[in-house]
Amino acid sequence: MKPAFLIFFFAGILFLLEISTGAYLFLEKYGFSVDKATEYITGNPEKFIPKKSIHGLLEIHFPHFFAVFISIFVILHFFYFFKIRAIYFFLSFFLFIFGFLNIISPFLILYNAGFSILKIISFSVFFFLFTFTVIILIILTVNRLIEKCQI
């Protein structure tokens, strides 16, 4: 069982690194300001930032739609091994809602810059919930493996 412990531990670390990379890329593109998020989507001729088109946004967000939700699906299905169903349903509902809002918000920003706050809030909540989910899953898995293996 020690190899299983290492596999789950390093998979959890890998997911945490994935989350950290996503947060860094979000900070680079959008920042945590409404003006920078609006500027990134709607463009700024003075700074030579082109306006994003619907086609350009679809090229970026369509693959992310599947990748993000498959990651959520896989991570949340590991909760079936533990007896915490209430947390599982809470996390699944809110992760899917805020993940969806995060992905569609750039399309809404094209039509109204006021939706920039939605982008920032939805990403922040999604980021913290996903991080919380992975950390809880790592803790539960490590505890279960310690119980079974007496590591």
C-alpha positions as a printed Julia matrix, in Angstrom:
151×3 Matrix{Float64}:
   0.0    0.0     0.0
   2.94   2.37    0.3
   3.07   2.86   -3.49
  -0.63   3.77   -3.4
   0.11   6.34   -0.71
   2.83   7.9    -2.85
   0.68   7.88   -5.99
  -2.22   9.67   -4.28
   0.07  12.08   -2.48
   1.93  13.12   -5.62
  -1.3   13.3    -7.66
  -2.64  15.71   -5.06
   0.53  17.79   -5.26
   0.21  17.8    -9.06
  -3.35  19.13   -8.82
  -2.2   21.84   -6.4
   0.51  22.86   -8.88
  -2.11  22.95  -11.64
  -4.26  25.24   -9.51
  -1.28  27.49   -8.75
  -0.45  27.77  -12.45
  -4.05  28.69  -13.23
  -4.03  31.4   -10.57
  -0.76  32.83  -11.9
  -2.06  32.91  -15.48
  -5.3   34.56  -14.34
  -3.3   37.18  -12.46
  -1.17  37.86  -15.54
  -4.12  38.24  -17.92
  -6.91  39.72  -15.84
  -5.34  40.76  -12.57
  -7.75  41.25   -9.73
  -9.0   44.62  -10.93
 -12.13  45.34  -12.92
 -10.27  47.74  -15.23
  -7.58  45.23  -16.2
 -10.14  42.47  -16.8
 -12.24  44.78  -18.97
  -9.17  46.01  -20.83
  -8.01  42.47  -21.6
 -11.34  41.53  -23.22
 -12.49  44.79  -24.79
  -9.01  45.94  -25.79
  -7.12  49.2   -25.43
  -5.7   50.88  -28.55
  -3.36  53.06  -26.47
  -1.63  49.98  -25.04
  -1.9   48.01  -28.31
  -4.23  45.43  -26.74
  -6.62  44.15  -29.42
 -10.29  43.54  -28.68
 -11.15  39.87  -28.32
 -13.64  38.53  -30.83
 -16.31  35.96  -30.09
 -14.43  33.54  -32.36
 -11.19  34.15  -30.44
 -12.91  33.64  -27.1
 -14.52  30.42  -28.35
 -11.12  29.08  -29.42
  -9.83  29.6   -25.89
 -12.84  28.83  -23.72
 -14.4   25.88  -25.54
 -11.47  23.51  -24.78
 -11.22  24.95  -21.26
 -14.9   24.22  -20.74
 -14.28  20.5   -21.2
 -10.91  20.39  -19.43
 -12.11  22.24  -16.33
 -15.29  20.24  -15.95
 -13.57  16.91  -16.54
 -11.05  17.84  -13.83
 -13.89  18.74  -11.46
 -15.72  15.53  -12.34
 -12.66  13.36  -11.69
 -11.67  15.07   -8.45
 -15.19  15.01   -7.02
 -15.69  11.35   -7.84
 -12.91  10.45   -5.44
 -15.26  11.57   -2.65
 -17.33   8.42   -3.23
 -14.69   6.54   -1.25
 -15.46   8.58    1.87
 -18.59   9.03    3.97
 -19.04  12.77    3.55
 -21.89  13.03    1.07
 -23.07  16.49    2.19
 -19.7   18.08    1.43
 -19.59  16.23   -1.9
 -22.94  17.67   -3.04
 -22.1   21.16   -1.79
 -18.74  21.21   -3.55
 -20.07  19.71   -6.78
 -22.89  22.23   -7.08
 -20.81  25.31   -6.34
 -17.73  24.21   -8.32
 -19.84  23.64  -11.43
 -21.77  26.92  -11.0
 -18.7   29.1   -10.43
 -16.67  27.25  -13.07
 -19.43  27.88  -15.6
 -19.71  31.56  -14.63
 -15.94  31.92  -14.91
 -15.94  30.48  -18.42
 -18.89  32.46  -19.81
 -18.03  35.8   -18.21
 -15.6   36.95  -20.98
 -18.45  36.63  -23.49
 -20.61  38.8   -21.25
 -17.8   41.35  -20.82
 -17.82  41.89  -24.6
 -21.37  43.22  -24.33
 -21.17  44.99  -20.97
 -17.99  45.84  -19.09
 -19.89  45.57  -15.81
 -19.55  41.8   -15.99
 -15.83  42.12  -15.22
 -16.64  41.92  -11.54
 -18.4   38.6   -12.26
 -15.19  37.29  -13.84
 -13.1   38.23  -10.83
 -15.56  36.95   -8.23
 -16.36  33.71  -10.06
 -12.68  32.89  -10.56
 -11.81  33.7    -6.95
 -14.6   31.53   -5.54
 -13.84  28.74   -8.03
 -10.14  28.88   -7.19
 -10.67  28.67   -3.43
 -13.31  25.93   -3.68
 -11.17  23.82   -6.02
  -8.12  24.28   -3.79
 -10.19  23.4    -0.72
 -11.53  20.31   -2.48
  -8.1   19.04   -3.45
  -6.66  19.68    0.02
  -9.58  17.9     1.71
  -9.21  14.99   -0.7
  -5.47  14.73   -0.02
  -6.08  14.75    3.74
  -8.85  12.14    3.55
  -6.81   9.88    1.26
  -3.68  10.1     3.37
  -5.68   9.37    6.53
  -7.37   6.37    4.89
  -4.04   5.0     3.67
  -2.46   5.5     7.08
  -5.37   3.6     8.68
  -5.08   0.69    6.27
  -1.31   0.49    6.03
  -0.13   1.7     9.41
   2.55   3.79    7.68
